Amino acid sequence: MGRSRRTLPEELLLLALDPTTGTTAQPQSLDLGLAGAQLVELALAGRIAPDGDRIAVVVPRPTGDPTLDCALELLRRRGAPVRAVHWIGGPRLGLRQTYLSHLERCGMVHAVAGQMCGVLPTTRYQATDNEISREIRARLDSAIRTGVPPDPRTAALAALAHAVGLGKHLYPGNEGRSSRSRLRDLIRHDPMGGLVAHAVMDVQNGAAAQPRRGPASAGRQAAPGARSAVEPARGVPMQPHHGSMARAVAH
């Protein structure tokens, strides 16, 4: 896999990064989304494929992306297809920081040191080129506005953005209600993205122990009772920097 194209985890993280505050929206659910985005990226690269509600390695050859290849190797070591909800719900310590550090090395963000309450050290990340984030956002906006079925990458990005609760971050207020609804509807355009997005929402809803009925359910919307988990409040208070990114400031 060449590095000329941004991966889905990178794009999801850039979508979540607030250009003004330098913090990420929905930090807890975003960690789940990044793990899910890795699965979709590996599927787009032809390395894994859905097997019902499970993920199977079909080509163990490395992609050339170290972070993705680490995930691929862990999947390969399982020796059998693993349920997407179990994979996404597993420990992913430092995954967000790994991608932030990668974006920093690539020159797409830069770290800004600060303090909370004038004492505790924090770190924020500012985009060095907001044009990249605007291009990613424009793809979602176009899919929402035109109603034309998006390409699988954009459809998966939309599904993951909805699953981690970025709808209210990207399309806030009452005026963004219809856009949030259409963002949710884009989940049906990519089976793998839909499977992973539903797994992300299941983990948030504490439903990881309940088996899904199969890939046919991947294109359906979340149950009405689950909406509070997929469109939660925009941010949470920042926490001190301990090797991971400071969290988004509540508004």
CSV table of C-alpha atoms in Angstrom, one decimal:
chain,number,residue,atom,x,y,z
A,1,MET,CA,0.0,0.0,0.0
A,2,GLY,CA,1.5,3.3,-1.0
A,3,ARG,CA,1.5,6.3,1.2
A,4,SER,CA,0.2,8.6,-1.5
A,5,ARG,CA,-3.3,8.0,-0.2
A,6,ARG,CA,-4.4,8.8,3.3
A,7,THR,CA,-5.8,5.8,5.2
A,8,LEU,CA,-9.3,5.7,6.7
A,9,PRO,CA,-8.0,6.0,10.3
A,10,GLU,CA,-6.1,9.1,9.4
A,11,GLU,CA,-9.1,10.6,7.6
A,12,LEU,CA,-11.4,9.8,10.5
A,13,LEU,CA,-9.0,11.4,13.0
A,14,LEU,CA,-8.6,14.6,10.8
A,15,LEU,CA,-12.4,14.8,10.6
A,16,ALA,CA,-12.6,14.7,14.4
A,17,LEU,CA,-9.9,17.3,15.0
A,18,ASP,CA,-11.3,20.7,15.8
A,19,PRO,CA,-9.3,23.3,13.8
A,20,THR,CA,-9.9,26.0,16.4
A,21,THR,CA,-9.3,24.2,19.7
A,22,GLY,CA,-6.8,21.5,18.5
A,23,THR,CA,-8.8,18.8,20.4
A,24,THR,CA,-10.7,15.8,19.1
A,25,ALA,CA,-14.5,15.4,19.3
A,26,GLN,CA,-15.8,12.2,20.8
A,27,PRO,CA,-12.5,10.9,22.1
A,28,GLN,CA,-13.7,7.7,23.7
A,29,SER,CA,-15.8,6.5,20.8
A,30,LEU,CA,-13.2,7.7,18.4
A,31,ASP,CA,-10.7,5.2,19.7
A,32,LEU,CA,-13.3,2.4,18.8
A,33,GLY,CA,-13.7,4.1,15.4
A,34,LEU,CA,-10.0,4.1,14.6
A,35,ALA,CA,-9.9,0.3,15.3
A,36,GLY,CA,-12.8,-0.2,13.0
A,37,ALA,CA,-11.3,2.1,10.4
A,38,GLN,CA,-8.3,-0.2,10.3
A,39,LEU,CA,-10.5,-3.1,9.5
A,40,VAL,CA,-12.1,-1.3,6.6
A,41,GLU,CA,-8.8,-0.1,5.3
A,42,LEU,CA,-7.4,-3.7,5.4
A,43,ALA,CA,-10.6,-4.9,3.6
A,44,LEU,CA,-10.1,-2.2,0.9
A,45,ALA,CA,-6.5,-3.4,0.5
A,46,GLY,CA,-7.8,-7.0,0.0
A,47,ARG,CA,-6.2,-8.4,3.1
A,48,ILE,CA,-9.3,-9.3,5.1
A,49,ALA,CA,-13.0,-9.9,4.2
A,50,PRO,CA,-16.3,-10.2,6.2
A,51,ASP,CA,-17.4,-13.7,7.1
A,52,GLY,CA,-20.9,-13.2,8.5
A,53,ASP,CA,-20.3,-11.0,11.5
A,54,ARG,CA,-16.7,-12.1,11.6
A,55,ILE,CA,-13.5,-10.9,10.0
A,56,ALA,CA,-11.3,-13.3,8.2
A,57,VAL,CA,-7.8,-12.8,6.9
A,58,VAL,CA,-7.6,-13.7,3.2
A,59,VAL,CA,-4.2,-12.4,2.2
A,60,PRO,CA,-1.7,-12.1,5.1
A,61,ARG,CA,0.8,-10.2,3.0
A,62,PRO,CA,1.9,-6.9,4.6
A,63,THR,CA,0.5,-3.6,3.3
A,64,GLY,CA,3.6,-1.5,3.9
A,65,ASP,CA,1.8,0.6,6.6
A,66,PRO,CA,3.3,-0.4,10.0
A,67,THR,CA,0.2,0.3,12.0
A,68,LEU,CA,-2.2,-1.6,9.7
A,69,ASP,CA,0.3,-4.4,9.4
A,70,CYS,CA,0.4,-4.8,13.2
A,71,ALA,CA,-3.4,-5.1,13.2
A,72,LEU,CA,-3.2,-7.6,10.3
A,73,GLU,CA,-0.7,-9.7,12.1
A,74,LEU,CA,-2.8,-9.8,15.2
A,75,LEU,CA,-5.8,-10.9,13.2
A,76,ARG,CA,-3.6,-13.6,11.5
A,77,ARG,CA,-2.5,-14.9,14.8
A,78,ARG,CA,-6.0,-15.5,15.9
A,79,GLY,CA,-6.0,-18.4,13.5
A,80,ALA,CA,-9.8,-18.2,12.9
A,81,PRO,CA,-12.2,-15.5,11.9
A,82,VAL,CA,-12.9,-13.1,14.8
A,83,ARG,CA,-16.2,-11.3,15.5
A,84,ALA,CA,-15.8,-7.6,14.5
A,85,VAL,CA,-17.4,-6.5,17.8
A,86,HIS,CA,-14.9,-8.4,19.8
A,87,TRP,CA,-12.0,-7.0,17.8
A,88,ILE,CA,-13.1,-3.4,18.1
A,89,GLY,CA,-14.0,-3.8,21.7
A,90,GLY,CA,-10.6,-5.2,22.6
A,91,PRO,CA,-7.8,-3.0,24.2
A,92,ARG,CA,-6.4,-0.4,21.9
A,93,LEU,CA,-4.2,1.5,24.2
A,94,GLY,CA,-2.4,4.4,22.5
A,95,LEU,CA,-4.0,3.9,19.0
A,96,ARG,CA,-5.2,7.5,18.8
A,97,GLN,CA,-1.8,8.8,19.9
A,98,THR,CA,-0.1,6.6,17.4
A,99,TYR,CA,-2.1,8.1,14.5
A,100,LEU,CA,-1.6,11.7,15.9
A,101,SER,CA,2.1,11.1,16.0
A,102,HIS,CA,2.1,9.7,12.5
A,103,LEU,CA,0.1,12.8,11.2
A,104,GLU,CA,2.7,15.0,13.0
A,105,ARG,CA,5.6,13.2,11.3
A,106,CYS,CA,3.8,13.6,8.0
A,107,GLY,CA,3.5,17.4,8.6
A,108,MET,CA,-0.3,17.3,8.7
A,109,VAL,CA,-0.6,18.4,12.3
A,110,HIS,CA,1.7,19.9,14.9
A,111,ALA,CA,1.7,19.5,18.6
A,112,VAL,CA,1.0,22.5,20.9
A,113,ALA,CA,2.0,22.1,24.5
A,114,GLY,CA,-0.2,23.7,27.1
A,115,GLN,CA,-1.4,23.5,30.7
A,116,MET,CA,-4.7,22.7,32.4
A,117,CYS,CA,-5.5,24.9,35.4
A,118,GLY,CA,-2.1,26.4,34.9
A,119,VAL,CA,-0.3,23.3,36.3
A,120,LEU,CA,-1.0,20.0,34.5
A,121,PRO,CA,0.6,19.6,31.1
A,122,THR,CA,-1.6,19.0,28.1
A,123,THR,CA,-1.1,18.6,24.4
A,124,ARG,CA,-3.3,19.8,21.6
A,125,TYR,CA,-2.8,19.1,17.9
A,126,GLN,CA,-3.4,21.8,15.3
A,127,ALA,CA,-3.8,21.0,11.6
A,128,THR,CA,-1.0,22.5,9.5
A,129,ASP,CA,-3.0,22.5,6.4
A,130,ASN,CA,-6.8,22.8,6.8
A,131,GLU,CA,-7.2,22.2,3.1
A,132,ILE,CA,-6.8,18.5,3.7
A,133,SER,CA,-9.6,18.4,6.2
A,134,ARG,CA,-11.8,20.5,4.0
A,135,GLU,CA,-11.2,18.0,1.1
A,136,ILE,CA,-12.2,15.1,3.3
A,137,ARG,CA,-15.3,17.0,4.6
A,138,ALA,CA,-16.2,18.0,1.0
A,139,ARG,CA,-16.5,14.3,0.0
A,140,LEU,CA,-19.0,13.7,2.8
A,141,ASP,CA,-20.9,16.9,2.0
A,142,SER,CA,-21.1,15.9,-1.7
A,143,ALA,CA,-22.5,12.4,-0.9
A,144,ILE,CA,-25.0,14.0,1.5
A,145,ARG,CA,-26.1,16.8,-0.9
A,146,THR,CA,-26.2,14.9,-4.2
A,147,GLY,CA,-27.7,11.6,-3.0
A,148,VAL,CA,-25.3,9.9,-5.5
A,149,PRO,CA,-24.0,6.6,-4.0
A,150,PRO,CA,-20.4,7.4,-2.9
A,151,ASP,CA,-17.4,5.3,-3.5
A,152,PRO,CA,-16.7,2.6,-0.9
A,153,ARG,CA,-14.0,4.6,0.9
A,154,THR,CA,-16.3,7.6,1.4
A,155,ALA,CA,-19.2,5.5,2.3
A,156,ALA,CA,-17.1,3.7,5.0
A,157,LEU,CA,-15.9,7.0,6.3
A,158,ALA,CA,-19.5,8.3,6.6
A,159,ALA,CA,-20.5,5.1,8.4
A,160,LEU,CA,-17.6,5.4,10.9
A,161,ALA,CA,-18.2,9.2,11.4
A,162,HIS,CA,-21.9,8.4,12.3
A,163,ALA,CA,-20.9,5.4,14.5
A,164,VAL,CA,-18.5,7.4,16.7
A,165,GLY,CA,-20.9,10.4,17.0
A,166,LEU,CA,-19.2,12.9,14.8
A,167,GLY,CA,-22.6,13.9,13.2
A,168,LYS,CA,-23.2,16.7,15.7
A,169,HIS,CA,-19.6,17.9,15.4
A,170,LEU,CA,-19.7,18.1,11.6
A,171,TYR,CA,-23.4,19.2,11.2
A,172,PRO,CA,-24.4,20.9,14.5
A,173,GLY,CA,-27.7,22.3,15.6
A,174,ASN,CA,-31.2,22.0,14.3
A,175,GLU,CA,-30.0,23.1,10.9
A,176,GLY,CA,-27.8,20.1,10.6
A,177,ARG,CA,-30.5,17.6,11.5
A,178,SER,CA,-31.2,16.5,7.9
A,179,SER,CA,-27.5,16.3,7.1
A,180,ARG,CA,-26.9,14.0,10.2
A,181,SER,CA,-29.8,11.8,9.0
A,182,ARG,CA,-28.4,11.5,5.5
A,183,LEU,CA,-24.9,10.8,7.0
A,184,ARG,CA,-26.4,7.9,8.9
A,185,ASP,CA,-28.2,6.6,5.8
A,186,LEU,CA,-24.9,6.4,3.9
A,187,ILE,CA,-24.0,3.4,6.1
A,188,ARG,CA,-25.9,1.2,3.6
A,189,HIS,CA,-23.6,1.9,0.7
A,190,ASP,CA,-20.6,-0.2,1.9
A,191,PRO,CA,-21.2,-3.6,3.5
A,192,MET,CA,-17.8,-3.8,5.2
A,193,GLY,CA,-18.2,-0.2,6.5
A,194,GLY,CA,-21.7,-1.0,7.7
A,195,LEU,CA,-20.6,-4.1,9.5
A,196,VAL,CA,-17.8,-2.3,11.3
A,197,ALA,CA,-19.9,0.8,12.1
A,198,HIS,CA,-22.6,-1.4,13.7
A,199,ALA,CA,-19.9,-3.2,15.7
A,200,VAL,CA,-18.6,0.1,16.9
A,201,MET,CA,-22.1,1.1,18.0
A,202,ASP,CA,-22.7,-2.3,19.6
A,203,VAL,CA,-19.5,-1.9,21.7
A,204,GLN,CA,-20.7,1.5,22.9
A,205,ASN,CA,-24.1,0.1,23.7
A,206,GLY,CA,-22.6,-2.8,25.7
A,207,ALA,CA,-24.0,-5.4,23.2
A,208,ALA,CA,-20.7,-7.0,22.4
A,209,ALA,CA,-21.9,-10.3,23.8
A,210,GLN,CA,-24.9,-10.5,21.6
A,211,PRO,CA,-24.3,-12.1,18.1
A,212,ARG,CA,-25.5,-10.2,15.1
A,213,ARG,CA,-27.7,-11.9,12.5
A,214,GLY,CA,-25.3,-11.5,9.6
A,215,PRO,CA,-24.1,-9.1,6.9
A,216,ALA,CA,-27.6,-8.4,5.8
A,217,SER,CA,-28.1,-6.3,8.9
A,218,ALA,CA,-25.1,-4.2,8.2
A,219,GLY,CA,-27.0,-1.7,6.1
A,220,ARG,CA,-29.7,-1.0,8.6
A,221,GLN,CA,-29.9,1.9,11.0
A,222,ALA,CA,-29.2,1.5,14.7
A,223,ALA,CA,-32.2,0.8,16.8
A,224,PRO,CA,-34.0,3.9,18.1
A,225,GLY,CA,-32.8,3.2,21.7
A,226,ALA,CA,-29.2,3.3,20.5
A,227,ARG,CA,-29.2,6.8,19.1
A,228,SER,CA,-28.1,8.5,22.3
A,229,ALA,CA,-24.9,6.4,22.1
A,230,VAL,CA,-24.1,7.3,18.5
A,231,GLU,CA,-24.8,11.0,18.7
A,232,PRO,CA,-23.6,11.9,22.1
A,233,ALA,CA,-22.5,15.3,23.3
A,234,ARG,CA,-19.7,16.9,21.3
A,235,GLY,CA,-16.9,16.7,23.8
A,236,VAL,CA,-15.7,15.9,27.3
A,237,PRO,CA,-13.4,17.8,29.6
A,238,MET,CA,-9.7,17.7,28.8
A,239,GLN,CA,-7.5,15.4,30.8
A,240,PRO,CA,-3.8,15.8,31.6
A,241,HIS,CA,-1.3,14.6,28.9
A,242,HIS,CA,0.1,11.2,29.8
A,243,GLY,CA,1.4,10.1,26.5
A,244,SER,CA,-2.0,10.4,24.9
A,245,MET,CA,-3.9,13.3,23.4
A,246,ALA,CA,-5.7,15.8,25.6
A,247,ARG,CA,-9.4,15.4,25.2
A,248,ALA,CA,-11.9,17.8,23.6
A,249,VAL,CA,-13.1,20.7,25.6
A,250,ALA,CA,-16.9,20.6,26.3
A,251,HIS,CA,-18.9,23.4,24.9
